[in-house]
């Protein structure tokens, strides 16, 4: 008899075909283990559990608390609970521990646990999800009673269980299958490419390179219609079937040439005032605040890169990288040195930088006006690539990682030790904890190279846009 554990059930609910392939033909899936960012997230969860273990020691009924208790049902359900409270010999309360700041999104987890426990012959009384409170701000030693919340989700879970029971039965049946139909999976009907399962390419080899999945923000209903009509290629889609934001991508795909709105590009460039300051933050966040003055999951700026471009073409660079937690003020003061009171500030996906500036201004009132002035002068270079310059080489994306190699092929993130914001976050934490001076220096250099490329990439993309107006 096969066992069905919670993580398997969640995978099956996401895509049962991909789950089956991963267990029976794993060689067909892309290779790769856990990266540093994934390992950091795992540690984040472990840190929250450590806090919970400290917190519950002060509970009046601590002697009834048990951690990591396993339950198994006769038909093969098996769960290992994070924490239970033994009400009596045949009754328990469940406490699922999560590093998130809300119980939302975790009800299926505890519903599956409840079903497995009750099918094992033990009654479940109350059901809780322990999570961190985003309203808590650290000041000195961690205050567990303020950091953590035990949300009672008993009623919500009880309402969910009848709907989940058939899914559990289907999953139990699925794990015992020796063969399946490997032609397609439900992910074909999902909207965006990030929702694809790990086995998507193997299960759906008929998907063309440029397909409906490259249309930005395409929703499930529209995808399902195209799939059922067997119209996956962008060449088979008409302009009246897409939204205004999808239209430039469709036209670029069908013409094979960039879709350029020169007047829109010109408006963007002419609104800029020299000197130009291209800037980018790297941040760190954790469920358990690592320093005073921050809340759970708050983005803490730990690094900034600024390229300054004058009207005569002179380009200068400045940067700051915190060596340890608690250097936000030093970073903000460095930024004050880098960015002048006049000139346009340019970022990519500006809401992120604006949010960082607001939090820095709130943390250091003497710098609030300066931070607000940066926000007032910040424009988003990414906006140009939503409607005014669309190349099908971007594949429907406006990420700088997708735009840069098409416009500036001499530059690339490929081969870099750090190639994304997530890996930068993990790398910064590793750097701050590294005791070997050489390894610490290497990690620091990798972080500096990555953030510097982010802002230099914006400079080169800006120059590219200036170039198309001067042709």
CSV table of C-alpha atoms in Angstrom, one decimal:
chain,number,residue,atom,x,y,z
A,1,UNK,CA,0.0,0.0,0.0
A,2,UNK,CA,1.3,3.4,-1.0
A,3,UNK,CA,1.5,6.2,1.5
A,4,UNK,CA,0.0,9.6,0.8
A,5,UNK,CA,1.7,12.4,2.7
A,6,UNK,CA,0.7,16.1,2.8
A,7,UNK,CA,3.4,17.3,0.4
A,8,UNK,CA,2.5,14.6,-2.1
A,9,UNK,CA,-1.1,15.6,-1.9
A,10,UNK,CA,-0.4,19.2,-2.5
A,11,UNK,CA,1.8,18.3,-5.5
A,12,UNK,CA,-1.0,16.2,-6.9
A,13,UNK,CA,-3.5,19.0,-6.5
A,14,UNK,CA,-1.1,21.3,-8.4
A,15,UNK,CA,-0.5,18.8,-11.2
A,16,UNK,CA,-1.1,15.1,-10.8
A,17,UNK,CA,0.7,14.2,-14.1
A,18,UNK,CA,3.8,16.1,-13.1
A,19,UNK,CA,3.8,14.4,-9.7
A,20,UNK,CA,3.5,11.0,-11.3
A,21,UNK,CA,6.4,11.7,-13.6
A,22,UNK,CA,8.5,13.0,-10.7
A,23,UNK,CA,8.0,9.7,-8.9
A,24,UNK,CA,8.1,7.2,-11.8
A,25,UNK,CA,10.3,8.9,-14.5
A,26,UNK,CA,12.4,11.5,-12.6
A,27,UNK,CA,15.0,11.4,-15.3
A,28,UNK,CA,12.6,13.3,-17.6
A,29,UNK,CA,12.5,16.3,-15.4
A,30,UNK,CA,15.0,19.2,-15.3
A,31,UNK,CA,18.0,18.5,-13.1
A,32,UNK,CA,18.8,20.6,-10.1
A,33,UNK,CA,18.6,20.6,-6.3
A,34,UNK,CA,17.7,23.3,-3.9
A,35,UNK,CA,19.4,26.6,-4.4
A,36,UNK,CA,20.7,28.9,-1.7
A,37,UNK,CA,17.4,30.9,-1.8
A,38,UNK,CA,15.3,27.8,-1.3
A,39,UNK,CA,17.5,26.7,1.6
A,40,UNK,CA,17.2,30.1,3.2
A,41,UNK,CA,13.4,29.8,3.0
A,42,UNK,CA,13.6,26.4,4.7
A,43,UNK,CA,15.7,28.0,7.5
A,44,UNK,CA,13.2,30.8,7.7
A,45,UNK,CA,10.5,28.2,8.6
A,46,UNK,CA,12.8,26.5,11.1
A,47,UNK,CA,13.5,29.9,12.8
A,48,UNK,CA,9.8,30.4,13.3
A,49,UNK,CA,9.4,26.9,14.7
A,50,UNK,CA,12.2,27.7,17.1
A,51,UNK,CA,10.4,30.8,18.3
A,52,UNK,CA,7.2,28.8,18.7
A,53,UNK,CA,9.0,26.3,20.9
A,54,UNK,CA,10.2,29.1,23.1
A,55,UNK,CA,6.7,30.8,23.2
A,56,UNK,CA,4.7,27.7,24.2
A,57,UNK,CA,7.0,27.1,27.3
A,58,UNK,CA,5.0,29.9,28.9
A,59,UNK,CA,1.6,28.3,28.2
A,60,UNK,CA,-0.3,27.0,31.2
A,61,UNK,CA,-0.8,23.7,29.5
A,62,UNK,CA,2.7,23.3,28.1
A,63,UNK,CA,2.9,19.8,29.5
A,64,UNK,CA,0.2,18.7,27.0
A,65,UNK,CA,2.1,20.1,24.0
A,66,UNK,CA,3.8,17.6,21.6
A,67,UNK,CA,6.0,18.3,18.6
A,68,UNK,CA,6.5,16.3,15.4
A,69,UNK,CA,3.9,13.6,16.2
A,70,UNK,CA,3.1,11.2,13.3
A,71,UNK,CA,-0.3,9.8,12.5
A,72,UNK,CA,-1.2,7.2,9.9
A,73,UNK,CA,-4.6,5.9,8.7
A,74,UNK,CA,-5.4,2.4,7.5
A,75,UNK,CA,-5.8,3.4,3.8
A,76,UNK,CA,-2.4,5.1,3.7
A,77,UNK,CA,-2.7,8.7,4.8
A,78,UNK,CA,0.3,9.8,6.8
A,79,UNK,CA,1.0,13.2,8.5
A,80,UNK,CA,3.6,14.5,10.8
A,81,UNK,CA,2.2,17.4,12.7
A,82,UNK,CA,4.2,20.5,13.6
A,83,UNK,CA,2.6,20.7,17.1
A,84,UNK,CA,-0.4,19.2,18.9
A,85,UNK,CA,-2.0,19.7,22.2
A,86,UNK,CA,-3.1,16.4,23.8
A,87,UNK,CA,-6.7,17.1,25.1
A,88,UNK,CA,-7.2,13.5,26.2
A,89,UNK,CA,-6.2,10.0,25.1
A,90,UNK,CA,-8.3,10.2,21.9
A,91,UNK,CA,-8.5,13.9,21.2
A,92,UNK,CA,-5.9,16.5,20.1
A,93,UNK,CA,-5.7,20.2,19.0
A,94,UNK,CA,-3.7,20.9,15.9
A,95,UNK,CA,-1.2,23.7,15.5
A,96,UNK,CA,0.3,24.1,12.1
A,97,UNK,CA,3.4,26.4,12.1
A,98,UNK,CA,3.9,28.7,9.1
A,99,UNK,CA,6.5,31.4,8.4
A,100,UNK,CA,3.9,33.6,6.5
A,101,UNK,CA,2.0,36.5,8.0
A,102,UNK,CA,-1.5,35.1,7.4
A,103,UNK,CA,-3.3,31.8,7.8
A,104,UNK,CA,-4.7,32.3,4.3
A,105,UNK,CA,-3.4,29.8,1.8
A,106,UNK,CA,-2.7,27.1,4.4
A,107,UNK,CA,-6.2,25.8,5.1
A,108,UNK,CA,-5.7,22.8,2.7
A,109,UNK,CA,-2.6,21.8,4.7
A,110,UNK,CA,-4.4,21.6,8.0
A,111,UNK,CA,-7.5,20.1,6.4
A,112,UNK,CA,-5.5,17.2,5.0
A,113,UNK,CA,-3.9,16.8,8.4
A,114,UNK,CA,-7.3,16.7,10.1
A,115,UNK,CA,-8.6,14.1,7.8
A,116,UNK,CA,-5.5,11.9,8.2
A,117,UNK,CA,-5.6,12.2,12.0
A,118,UNK,CA,-9.3,11.5,12.3
A,119,UNK,CA,-9.0,8.5,10.0
A,120,UNK,CA,-6.3,7.2,12.3
A,121,UNK,CA,-8.9,7.0,15.1
A,122,UNK,CA,-8.0,10.2,16.9
A,123,UNK,CA,-10.5,13.1,17.2
A,124,UNK,CA,-9.5,16.7,16.3
A,125,UNK,CA,-10.9,19.4,18.6
A,126,UNK,CA,-9.5,22.8,17.7
A,127,UNK,CA,-7.4,23.6,14.6
A,128,UNK,CA,-4.9,26.5,14.6
A,129,UNK,CA,-2.4,28.0,12.2
A,130,UNK,CA,0.5,29.7,14.0
A,131,UNK,CA,2.0,32.5,11.9
A,132,UNK,CA,4.0,35.7,12.4
A,133,UNK,CA,2.3,39.1,13.0
A,134,UNK,CA,3.3,41.7,10.3
A,135,UNK,CA,2.2,44.5,12.7
A,136,UNK,CA,5.0,43.5,15.2
A,137,UNK,CA,8.1,45.7,15.1
A,138,UNK,CA,11.2,44.3,16.9
A,139,UNK,CA,12.7,46.4,19.6
A,140,UNK,CA,15.4,44.6,21.6
A,141,UNK,CA,14.8,41.0,22.4
A,142,UNK,CA,12.1,39.1,20.5
A,143,UNK,CA,8.7,39.2,22.2
A,144,UNK,CA,7.2,35.9,21.2
A,145,UNK,CA,3.7,36.7,22.4
A,146,UNK,CA,3.7,39.7,20.0
A,147,UNK,CA,5.6,38.1,17.1
A,148,UNK,CA,3.4,35.0,16.9
A,149,UNK,CA,-0.3,34.6,16.4
A,150,UNK,CA,-2.3,31.3,16.9
A,151,UNK,CA,-5.2,31.8,14.5
A,152,UNK,CA,-8.2,29.5,15.2
A,153,UNK,CA,-9.3,28.1,11.8
A,154,UNK,CA,-11.4,25.3,13.0
A,155,UNK,CA,-14.6,26.5,11.4
A,156,UNK,CA,-13.0,27.2,8.0
A,157,UNK,CA,-11.3,23.9,7.9
A,158,UNK,CA,-14.5,22.0,8.9
A,159,UNK,CA,-16.2,23.7,6.0
A,160,UNK,CA,-13.4,22.8,3.6
A,161,UNK,CA,-13.1,19.1,4.5
A,162,UNK,CA,-16.2,17.8,2.7
A,163,UNK,CA,-14.9,19.4,-0.5
A,164,UNK,CA,-11.5,18.0,0.0
A,165,UNK,CA,-12.5,14.4,0.8
A,166,UNK,CA,-13.0,13.4,-2.9
A,167,UNK,CA,-9.7,15.0,-3.8
A,168,UNK,CA,-8.0,12.9,-1.1
A,169,UNK,CA,-9.6,9.7,-2.4
A,170,UNK,CA,-8.6,10.5,-6.0
A,171,UNK,CA,-5.0,11.2,-4.8
A,172,UNK,CA,-4.9,7.9,-3.0
A,173,UNK,CA,-5.9,6.2,-6.2
A,174,UNK,CA,-3.5,8.2,-8.3
A,175,UNK,CA,-0.3,7.3,-6.4
A,176,UNK,CA,-1.1,3.6,-7.0
A,177,UNK,CA,-1.2,4.0,-10.8
A,178,UNK,CA,1.5,2.1,-12.7
A,179,UNK,CA,0.8,3.9,-16.0
A,180,UNK,CA,-0.9,7.2,-16.9
A,181,UNK,CA,-1.8,9.1,-20.1
A,182,UNK,CA,1.3,11.2,-20.6
A,183,UNK,CA,-0.2,13.4,-23.3
A,184,UNK,CA,-0.8,16.8,-21.7
A,185,UNK,CA,-1.7,18.0,-18.2
A,186,UNK,CA,-4.1,20.6,-16.7
A,187,UNK,CA,-1.4,23.2,-16.7
A,188,UNK,CA,-2.2,23.7,-20.4
A,189,UNK,CA,-5.3,25.6,-19.2
A,190,UNK,CA,-3.5,27.9,-16.7
A,191,UNK,CA,-2.8,31.4,-17.6
A,192,UNK,CA,0.8,32.5,-17.1
A,193,UNK,CA,4.1,30.5,-17.7
A,194,UNK,CA,5.2,30.6,-14.1
A,195,UNK,CA,2.3,28.3,-13.3
A,196,UNK,CA,3.7,25.5,-15.4
A,197,UNK,CA,4.6,22.3,-13.7
A,198,UNK,CA,8.1,20.8,-13.8
A,199,UNK,CA,7.1,18.3,-16.4
A,200,UNK,CA,5.2,20.7,-18.6
A,201,UNK,CA,7.5,20.5,-21.7
A,202,UNK,CA,7.6,16.7,-21.6
A,203,UNK,CA,3.8,16.4,-21.1
A,204,UNK,CA,3.0,19.1,-23.7
A,205,UNK,CA,5.5,18.8,-26.6
A,206,UNK,CA,3.1,20.4,-29.0
A,207,UNK,CA,3.3,23.8,-27.5
A,208,UNK,CA,5.1,26.1,-30.1
A,209,UNK,CA,8.0,28.3,-29.0
A,210,UNK,CA,5.9,31.4,-29.4
A,211,UNK,CA,2.5,30.6,-28.0
A,212,UNK,CA,-0.6,32.0,-26.3
A,213,UNK,CA,1.3,31.6,-23.0
A,214,UNK,CA,3.6,34.5,-24.1
A,215,UNK,CA,0.6,36.9,-24.0
A,216,UNK,CA,1.0,39.1,-20.9
A,217,UNK,CA,-1.6,38.5,-18.1
A,218,UNK,CA,-3.6,36.0,-20.1
A,219,UNK,CA,-6.3,34.5,-17.9
A,220,UNK,CA,-7.3,30.9,-17.5
A,221,UNK,CA,-10.7,31.3,-19.3
A,222,UNK,CA,-9.1,32.8,-22.4
A,223,UNK,CA,-6.4,30.1,-22.4
A,224,UNK,CA,-8.9,27.4,-22.1
A,225,UNK,CA,-10.8,28.7,-25.2
A,226,UNK,CA,-7.7,28.8,-27.3
A,227,UNK,CA,-6.6,25.3,-26.2
A,228,UNK,CA,-10.0,23.7,-26.8
A,229,UNK,CA,-9.9,25.2,-30.3
A,230,UNK,CA,-6.3,23.9,-30.8
A,231,UNK,CA,-5.0,27.4,-31.4
A,232,UNK,CA,-1.8,27.6,-29.4
A,233,UNK,CA,0.4,29.4,-31.9
A,234,UNK,CA,0.3,33.2,-31.9
A,235,UNK,CA,0.1,33.1,-35.6
A,236,UNK,CA,-3.4,31.7,-35.3
A,237,UNK,CA,-4.7,34.4,-33.0
A,238,UNK,CA,-6.5,37.5,-34.3
A,239,UNK,CA,-6.1,41.0,-32.9
A,240,UNK,CA,-9.7,41.3,-31.8
A,241,UNK,CA,-9.2,38.3,-29.5
A,242,UNK,CA,-6.6,40.0,-27.2
A,243,UNK,CA,-6.5,42.9,-24.8
A,244,UNK,CA,-4.7,46.2,-25.5
A,245,UNK,CA,-1.7,45.1,-23.3
A,246,UNK,CA,-1.4,41.8,-25.3
A,247,UNK,CA,-1.7,43.5,-28.7
A,248,UNK,CA,1.9,44.7,-29.1
A,249,UNK,CA,3.2,41.2,-28.2
A,250,UNK,CA,0.8,39.6,-30.8
A,251,UNK,CA,1.8,42.0,-33.5
A,252,UNK,CA,5.5,41.6,-32.8
A,253,UNK,CA,5.2,37.8,-33.0
A,254,UNK,CA,3.2,37.9,-36.2
A,255,UNK,CA,5.4,40.4,-38.0
A,256,UNK,CA,8.7,39.1,-36.6
A,257,UNK,CA,9.8,42.7,-35.9
A,258,UNK,CA,9.7,44.9,-32.8
A,259,UNK,CA,6.4,46.8,-32.2
A,260,UNK,CA,7.6,50.4,-31.7
A,261,UNK,CA,5.6,53.4,-30.7
A,262,UNK,CA,8.2,56.1,-31.3
A,263,UNK,CA,6.0,58.9,-30.0
A,264,UNK,CA,5.6,57.0,-26.7
A,265,UNK,CA,9.4,56.4,-26.4
A,266,UNK,CA,10.0,60.1,-27.2
A,267,UNK,CA,7.6,61.3,-24.5
A,268,UNK,CA,9.3,59.1,-22.0
A,269,UNK,CA,12.8,60.3,-22.8
A,270,UNK,CA,12.0,64.0,-23.2
A,271,UNK,CA,10.4,64.1,-19.7
A,272,UNK,CA,13.8,63.1,-18.2
A,273,UNK,CA,16.0,65.8,-16.6
A,274,UNK,CA,19.8,65.5,-16.3
A,275,UNK,CA,21.6,64.3,-14.4
A,276,UNK,CA,20.0,60.8,-14.6
A,277,UNK,CA,20.4,58.5,-11.6
A,278,UNK,CA,19.8,54.9,-12.4
A,279,UNK,CA,19.4,53.1,-9.0
A,280,UNK,CA,18.6,49.7,-7.6
A,281,UNK,CA,18.2,48.2,-4.2
A,282,UNK,CA,18.9,44.7,-3.0
A,283,UNK,CA,17.0,43.8,0.1
A,284,UNK,CA,16.7,41.1,2.7
A,285,UNK,CA,13.6,39.9,4.5
A,286,UNK,CA,12.8,37.2,7.0
A,287,UNK,CA,9.8,36.0,9.0
A,288,UNK,CA,11.7,36.6,12.3
A,289,UNK,CA,13.1,40.1,12.2
A,290,UNK,CA,16.9,40.1,12.4
A,291,UNK,CA,17.3,43.6,13.7
A,292,UNK,CA,15.5,46.3,15.6
A,293,UNK,CA,13.0,48.6,13.9
A,294,UNK,CA,11.8,46.1,11.3
A,295,UNK,CA,8.7,43.8,11.1
A,296,UNK,CA,8.3,40.2,9.8
A,297,UNK,CA,8.9,40.0,6.0
A,298,UNK,CA,9.8,43.7,5.8
A,299,UNK,CA,12.1,44.4,2.9
A,300,UNK,CA,15.3,45.7,4.4
A,301,UNK,CA,17.6,47.5,1.9
A,302,UNK,CA,21.1,46.1,2.4
A,303,UNK,CA,22.7,47.2,-0.9
A,304,UNK,CA,22.3,50.0,-3.4
A,305,UNK,CA,23.9,50.7,-6.8
A,306,UNK,CA,23.7,54.1,-8.6
A,307,UNK,CA,24.9,55.0,-12.0
A,308,UNK,CA,24.9,58.8,-12.7
A,309,UNK,CA,24.7,59.9,-16.3
A,310,UNK,CA,25.3,63.5,-17.4
A,311,UNK,CA,24.0,65.1,-20.5
A,312,UNK,CA,27.5,65.1,-22.0
A,313,UNK,CA,27.7,61.3,-21.6
A,314,UNK,CA,29.9,61.2,-18.5
A,315,UNK,CA,29.0,58.1,-16.5
A,316,UNK,CA,29.9,57.6,-12.8
A,317,UNK,CA,29.1,54.7,-10.4
A,318,UNK,CA,28.7,54.6,-6.7
A,319,UNK,CA,27.6,51.7,-4.4
A,320,UNK,CA,27.0,50.6,-0.8
A,321,UNK,CA,26.8,47.1,0.6
A,322,UNK,CA,26.0,46.5,4.3
A,323,UNK,CA,28.4,44.1,6.0
A,324,UNK,CA,25.9,43.2,8.7
A,325,UNK,CA,22.3,43.8,9.8
A,326,UNK,CA,21.6,47.2,11.2
A,327,UNK,CA,23.2,49.4,8.6
A,328,UNK,CA,20.1,50.9,7.0
A,329,UNK,CA,21.0,54.4,8.2
A,330,UNK,CA,24.5,54.1,6.7
A,331,UNK,CA,23.0,53.0,3.4
A,332,UNK,CA,20.5,55.9,3.4
A,333,UNK,CA,23.3,58.4,4.1
A,334,UNK,CA,25.4,56.9,1.3
A,335,UNK,CA,22.4,57.3,-1.0
A,336,UNK,CA,22.2,60.9,0.1
A,337,UNK,CA,25.8,61.4,-1.1
A,338,UNK,CA,25.2,59.6,-4.4
A,339,UNK,CA,21.9,61.2,-5.5
A,340,UNK,CA,21.7,65.0,-5.9
A,341,UNK,CA,18.6,67.2,-5.4
A,342,UNK,CA,18.1,67.8,-9.1
A,343,UNK,CA,17.7,65.2,-11.8
A,344,UNK,CA,15.5,62.2,-12.7
A,345,UNK,CA,15.8,59.0,-10.8
A,346,UNK,CA,15.3,55.9,-12.9
A,347,UNK,CA,14.5,52.4,-11.7
A,348,UNK,CA,13.0,49.2,-13.1
A,349,UNK,CA,9.7,48.3,-11.4
A,350,UNK,CA,9.7,51.5,-9.5
A,351,UNK,CA,7.1,50.5,-6.9
A,352,UNK,CA,9.8,48.4,-5.2
A,353,UNK,CA,12.3,51.2,-4.9
A,354,UNK,CA,9.6,53.7,-3.9
A,355,UNK,CA,8.5,51.4,-1.1
A,356,UNK,CA,12.1,51.0,0.1
A,357,UNK,CA,12.5,54.8,0.1
A,358,UNK,CA,9.3,55.3,2.1
A,359,UNK,CA,10.4,52.8,4.8
A,360,UNK,CA,13.9,54.4,5.0
A,361,UNK,CA,12.3,57.9,5.4
A,362,UNK,CA,10.0,56.6,8.1
A,363,UNK,CA,12.9,55.0,10.0
A,364,UNK,CA,15.1,58.1,9.8
A,365,UNK,CA,13.0,61.2,10.0
A,366,UNK,CA,16.0,63.5,9.2
A,367,UNK,CA,16.1,61.8,5.8
A,368,UNK,CA,12.4,61.7,5.1
A,369,UNK,CA,12.2,64.7,2.9
A,370,UNK,CA,15.1,63.5,0.8
A,371,UNK,CA,13.6,60.1,0.4
A,372,UNK,CA,10.3,61.6,-0.6
A,373,UNK,CA,12.0,63.8,-3.2
A,374,UNK,CA,13.6,60.7,-4.7
A,375,UNK,CA,10.2,59.1,-5.0
A,376,UNK,CA,8.7,62.2,-6.6
A,377,UNK,CA,11.5,62.1,-9.2
A,378,UNK,CA,11.5,58.3,-9.9
A,379,UNK,CA,10.3,57.0,-13.2
A,380,UNK,CA,10.0,53.4,-14.3
A,381,UNK,CA,12.1,52.4,-17.3
A,382,UNK,CA,10.1,49.2,-17.5
A,383,UNK,CA,7.0,51.1,-18.5
A,384,UNK,CA,8.5,51.7,-22.0
A,385,UNK,CA,8.5,47.9,-22.6
A,386,UNK,CA,4.8,47.4,-21.8
A,387,UNK,CA,3.4,49.1,-24.9
A,388,UNK,CA,6.0,51.4,-26.6
A,389,UNK,CA,8.8,49.0,-27.4
A,390,UNK,CA,7.8,45.3,-27.6
A,391,UNK,CA,10.1,42.7,-29.1
A,392,UNK,CA,8.9,39.1,-29.3
A,393,UNK,CA,12.3,38.2,-28.1
A,394,UNK,CA,11.1,39.3,-24.7
A,395,UNK,CA,8.6,36.5,-24.9
A,396,UNK,CA,5.8,38.6,-23.4
A,397,UNK,CA,7.9,39.6,-20.4
A,398,UNK,CA,9.0,43.0,-19.2
A,399,UNK,CA,11.7,41.6,-16.8
A,400,UNK,CA,15.1,43.3,-17.2
A,401,UNK,CA,16.5,39.7,-17.4
A,402,UNK,CA,14.5,39.2,-20.6
A,403,UNK,CA,14.8,42.6,-22.1
A,404,UNK,CA,18.5,43.1,-21.7
A,405,UNK,CA,19.9,40.2,-23.8
A,406,UNK,CA,17.6,41.2,-26.7
A,407,UNK,CA,18.5,44.9,-26.8
A,408,UNK,CA,22.1,44.7,-25.4
A,409,UNK,CA,23.4,41.2,-26.2
A,410,UNK,CA,26.9,42.2,-25.1
A,411,UNK,CA,25.5,42.1,-21.5
A,412,UNK,CA,24.2,39.1,-19.7
A,413,UNK,CA,23.3,37.7,-16.3
A,414,UNK,CA,24.2,34.2,-17.4
A,415,UNK,CA,27.2,32.7,-15.8
A,416,UNK,CA,27.1,35.1,-12.8
A,417,UNK,CA,27.4,33.6,-9.4
A,418,UNK,CA,24.3,35.7,-8.4
A,419,UNK,CA,21.7,36.1,-11.0
A,420,UNK,CA,18.4,37.1,-9.3
A,421,UNK,CA,17.1,39.1,-6.3
A,422,UNK,CA,16.3,35.9,-4.5
A,423,UNK,CA,19.8,34.5,-4.7
A,424,UNK,CA,21.2,37.9,-3.8
A,425,UNK,CA,19.1,37.9,-0.6
A,426,UNK,CA,20.5,34.5,0.3
A,427,UNK,CA,24.0,35.5,-0.7
A,428,UNK,CA,23.9,38.6,1.6
A,429,UNK,CA,22.9,36.5,4.6
A,430,UNK,CA,25.6,34.0,3.9
A,431,UNK,CA,28.2,36.8,3.5
A,432,UNK,CA,27.2,38.3,6.9
A,433,UNK,CA,27.7,35.0,8.6
A,434,UNK,CA,30.8,33.9,6.8
A,435,UNK,CA,33.9,33.7,9.1
A,436,UNK,CA,36.5,32.9,6.4
A,437,UNK,CA,37.8,36.3,5.2
A,438,UNK,CA,38.5,35.1,1.7
A,439,UNK,CA,35.1,33.5,1.2
A,440,UNK,CA,33.4,36.6,2.7
A,441,UNK,CA,35.3,38.9,0.3
A,442,UNK,CA,34.3,36.6,-2.7
A,443,UNK,CA,30.7,36.7,-1.7
A,444,UNK,CA,30.8,40.5,-1.3
A,445,UNK,CA,32.4,40.9,-4.7
A,446,UNK,CA,29.7,38.7,-6.3
A,447,UNK,CA,26.9,40.9,-4.7
A,448,UNK,CA,28.6,44.1,-5.9
A,449,UNK,CA,28.9,42.8,-9.5
A,450,UNK,CA,25.3,41.7,-9.6
A,451,UNK,CA,23.8,45.0,-8.3
A,452,UNK,CA,26.1,47.0,-10.5
A,453,UNK,CA,25.0,45.1,-13.6
A,454,UNK,CA,21.4,45.9,-12.7
A,455,UNK,CA,21.9,49.7,-12.9
A,456,UNK,CA,24.4,49.5,-15.8
A,457,UNK,CA,21.9,47.5,-17.7
A,458,UNK,CA,19.4,50.3,-17.3
A,459,UNK,CA,22.0,52.8,-18.6
A,460,UNK,CA,22.6,50.7,-21.7
A,461,UNK,CA,18.9,50.1,-22.3
A,462,UNK,CA,18.3,53.9,-22.0
A,463,UNK,CA,21.1,54.5,-24.5
A,464,UNK,CA,19.5,52.0,-26.8
A,465,UNK,CA,16.2,53.9,-26.7
A,466,UNK,CA,18.0,57.2,-27.4
A,467,UNK,CA,19.6,55.4,-30.4
A,468,UNK,CA,16.3,54.4,-32.0
A,469,UNK,CA,15.1,58.0,-31.9
A,470,UNK,CA,18.3,59.2,-33.6
A,471,UNK,CA,18.2,56.7,-36.5
